[in-house]
Amino acid sequence: MKKIFIYPPNSLILTDLVERFGHKPLTLNIVIGKLVRNPEIDSPPMNITDEEPKKGLKYAAVEVPSGVRGRMALIGPLIEEAEAAIIMDDAPIAFGCIGCARTNELTLYMVKRKGIPTIRVKFPKTEEEAEILVNKIANFLKSLE
């Protein structure tokens, strides 16, 4: 079982595919779920502690917008833990959390720099393309075993 970073980092479709093939998806949903359920956090609706922004400094300089640092405080550790990655290009905004261009650039750069096995696929526009996409991802995940 490998730990697979998923981009967009909150894609439920990619998460499901990874789980179906016996691997562990690394997604924002898991990290945020832990924060939401943490009884120690007393700052709803943000659900962060004063430590979270400090964690973001490990991945982005202080001059970088705070939103990027905040996102990277969650995404950066996932990339560090990852043993492989699935990156979906050209996904519509509703497919996953890909609204911050600077975070996206930094995320993709970190995955590339890490040098882990990665598959890049395009968001399918037709049912036939979707079948091809699932087969490509399935073959990639099987090859990791």
Short mmCIF file of C-alpha atoms in Angstrom, two decimals:
data_model
loop_
_atom_site.label_atom_id
_atom_site.label_comp_id
_atom_site.label_asym_id
_atom_site.label_seq_id
_atom_site.Cartn_x
_atom_site.Cartn_y
_atom_site.Cartn_z
CA MET A 1 0.00 0.00 0.00
CA LYS A 2 1.41 3.37 -1.07
CA LYS A 3 0.50 6.85 0.09
CA ILE A 4 -0.80 8.77 -2.92
CA PHE A 5 -0.98 12.58 -3.05
CA ILE A 6 -3.99 13.73 -5.03
CA TYR A 7 -4.28 16.98 -6.97
CA PRO A 8 -6.71 18.71 -6.83
CA PRO A 9 -6.17 17.95 -3.16
CA ASN A 10 -9.82 17.45 -2.22
CA SER A 11 -11.05 15.42 -5.20
CA LEU A 12 -13.47 12.79 -3.94
CA ILE A 13 -13.39 10.99 -7.30
CA LEU A 14 -9.62 10.52 -7.23
CA THR A 15 -9.77 9.64 -3.53
CA ASP A 16 -12.26 6.86 -4.27
CA LEU A 17 -10.12 5.48 -7.12
CA VAL A 18 -7.02 5.38 -4.94
CA GLU A 19 -8.88 3.60 -2.14
CA ARG A 20 -10.42 1.07 -4.52
CA PHE A 21 -6.94 -0.02 -5.58
CA GLY A 22 -5.79 -0.50 -2.00
CA HIS A 23 -3.70 2.64 -1.51
CA LYS A 24 -3.99 5.47 0.98
CA PRO A 25 -5.12 8.80 -0.50
CA LEU A 26 -3.47 11.91 0.94
CA THR A 27 -6.08 14.65 0.71
CA LEU A 28 -7.10 17.91 2.31
CA ASN A 29 -10.33 16.29 3.46
CA ILE A 30 -8.40 14.07 5.87
CA VAL A 31 -6.35 16.95 7.31
CA ILE A 32 -9.29 19.32 7.64
CA GLY A 33 -11.43 16.55 9.13
CA LYS A 34 -8.89 16.14 11.93
CA LEU A 35 -8.86 19.88 12.57
CA VAL A 36 -12.65 20.11 12.65
CA ARG A 37 -12.91 17.25 15.14
CA ASN A 38 -10.11 18.46 17.39
CA PRO A 39 -11.64 19.56 20.72
CA GLU A 40 -8.50 21.61 21.46
CA ILE A 41 -9.31 24.10 18.70
CA ASP A 42 -11.47 26.90 19.99
CA SER A 43 -11.53 29.26 17.03
CA PRO A 44 -14.48 28.20 14.84
CA PRO A 45 -15.09 28.62 11.96
CA MET A 46 -11.36 28.78 11.14
CA ASN A 47 -10.46 25.60 13.05
CA ILE A 48 -6.80 26.51 13.25
CA THR A 49 -4.39 27.14 16.03
CA ASP A 50 -1.71 29.81 16.11
CA GLU A 51 0.74 27.06 15.08
CA GLU A 52 -0.82 26.50 11.63
CA PRO A 53 0.47 29.74 10.02
CA LYS A 54 3.95 28.98 11.39
CA LYS A 55 3.88 25.58 9.67
CA GLY A 56 3.16 27.34 6.38
CA LEU A 57 6.43 29.26 6.66
CA LYS A 58 8.27 26.01 6.04
CA TYR A 59 6.84 25.94 2.51
CA ALA A 60 6.37 29.60 1.59
CA ALA A 61 8.28 32.73 2.58
CA VAL A 62 6.80 35.39 4.83
CA GLU A 63 6.39 37.69 1.79
CA VAL A 64 4.02 35.19 0.15
CA PRO A 65 0.31 35.95 0.72
CA SER A 66 -0.99 34.49 3.96
CA GLY A 67 -3.60 32.41 2.14
CA VAL A 68 -0.86 30.55 0.28
CA ARG A 69 1.02 29.90 3.53
CA GLY A 70 -2.17 28.72 5.19
CA ARG A 71 -2.97 26.31 2.37
CA MET A 72 0.62 25.06 2.25
CA ALA A 73 0.53 24.40 6.01
CA LEU A 74 -2.02 21.71 5.14
CA ILE A 75 -0.81 20.59 1.68
CA GLY A 76 2.96 20.64 2.34
CA PRO A 77 2.96 17.81 4.90
CA LEU A 78 0.83 15.69 2.55
CA ILE A 79 3.42 16.08 -0.20
CA GLU A 80 6.22 15.21 2.23
CA GLU A 81 4.38 12.01 3.21
CA ALA A 82 3.53 11.03 -0.38
CA GLU A 83 5.11 8.06 -2.12
CA ALA A 84 3.38 8.79 -5.45
CA ALA A 85 1.02 11.38 -6.92
CA ILE A 86 -1.94 11.72 -9.25
CA ILE A 87 -2.29 15.14 -10.86
CA MET A 88 -5.37 16.06 -12.84
CA ASP A 89 -4.81 18.92 -15.27
CA ASP A 90 -7.54 21.21 -16.61
CA ALA A 91 -10.02 20.23 -13.92
CA PRO A 92 -12.98 22.59 -13.57
CA ILE A 93 -13.09 24.71 -10.42
CA ALA A 94 -15.95 22.58 -9.02
CA PHE A 95 -13.84 19.39 -9.26
CA GLY A 96 -11.59 20.30 -6.36
CA CYS A 97 -9.96 23.11 -4.45
CA ILE A 98 -7.86 24.68 -7.21
CA GLY A 99 -8.87 28.33 -6.91
CA CYS A 100 -5.54 29.75 -5.70
CA ALA A 101 -3.09 29.93 -8.60
CA ARG A 102 0.00 30.54 -6.43
CA THR A 103 -0.77 27.60 -4.16
CA ASN A 104 -1.34 25.44 -7.24
CA GLU A 105 2.03 26.42 -8.73
CA LEU A 106 3.85 25.79 -5.47
CA THR A 107 2.07 22.47 -4.93
CA LEU A 108 2.93 21.15 -8.40
CA TYR A 109 6.51 22.38 -8.04
CA MET A 110 6.92 20.57 -4.71
CA VAL A 111 5.55 17.31 -6.16
CA LYS A 112 7.91 17.55 -9.13
CA ARG A 113 10.88 18.42 -6.92
CA LYS A 114 10.19 15.45 -4.65
CA GLY A 115 10.70 13.11 -7.61
CA ILE A 116 8.03 10.57 -6.67
CA PRO A 117 6.22 8.46 -9.29
CA THR A 118 3.56 10.72 -10.76
CA ILE A 119 0.83 10.42 -13.32
CA ARG A 120 -0.60 13.54 -14.98
CA VAL A 121 -3.97 13.16 -16.62
CA LYS A 122 -6.37 15.60 -18.27
CA PHE A 123 -9.87 16.06 -16.95
CA PRO A 124 -12.17 14.01 -19.20
CA LYS A 125 -14.74 15.78 -21.36
CA THR A 126 -16.59 12.67 -22.59
CA GLU A 127 -17.61 9.31 -21.18
CA GLU A 128 -15.03 7.61 -23.40
CA GLU A 129 -12.27 9.89 -22.09
CA ALA A 130 -13.43 9.12 -18.53
CA GLU A 131 -13.03 5.38 -19.15
CA ILE A 132 -9.54 5.95 -20.54
CA LEU A 133 -8.69 8.11 -17.52
CA VAL A 134 -9.81 5.44 -15.05
CA ASN A 135 -7.78 2.80 -16.91
CA LYS A 136 -4.65 4.98 -16.91
CA ILE A 137 -4.96 5.66 -13.19
CA ALA A 138 -5.70 1.98 -12.46
CA ASN A 139 -2.61 0.88 -14.39
CA PHE A 140 -0.51 3.49 -12.58
CA LEU A 141 -1.75 2.38 -9.16
CA LYS A 142 -1.19 -1.30 -9.99
CA SER A 143 2.35 -0.52 -11.12
CA LEU A 144 3.17 0.85 -7.66
CA GLU A 145 2.65 -2.50 -5.94
#
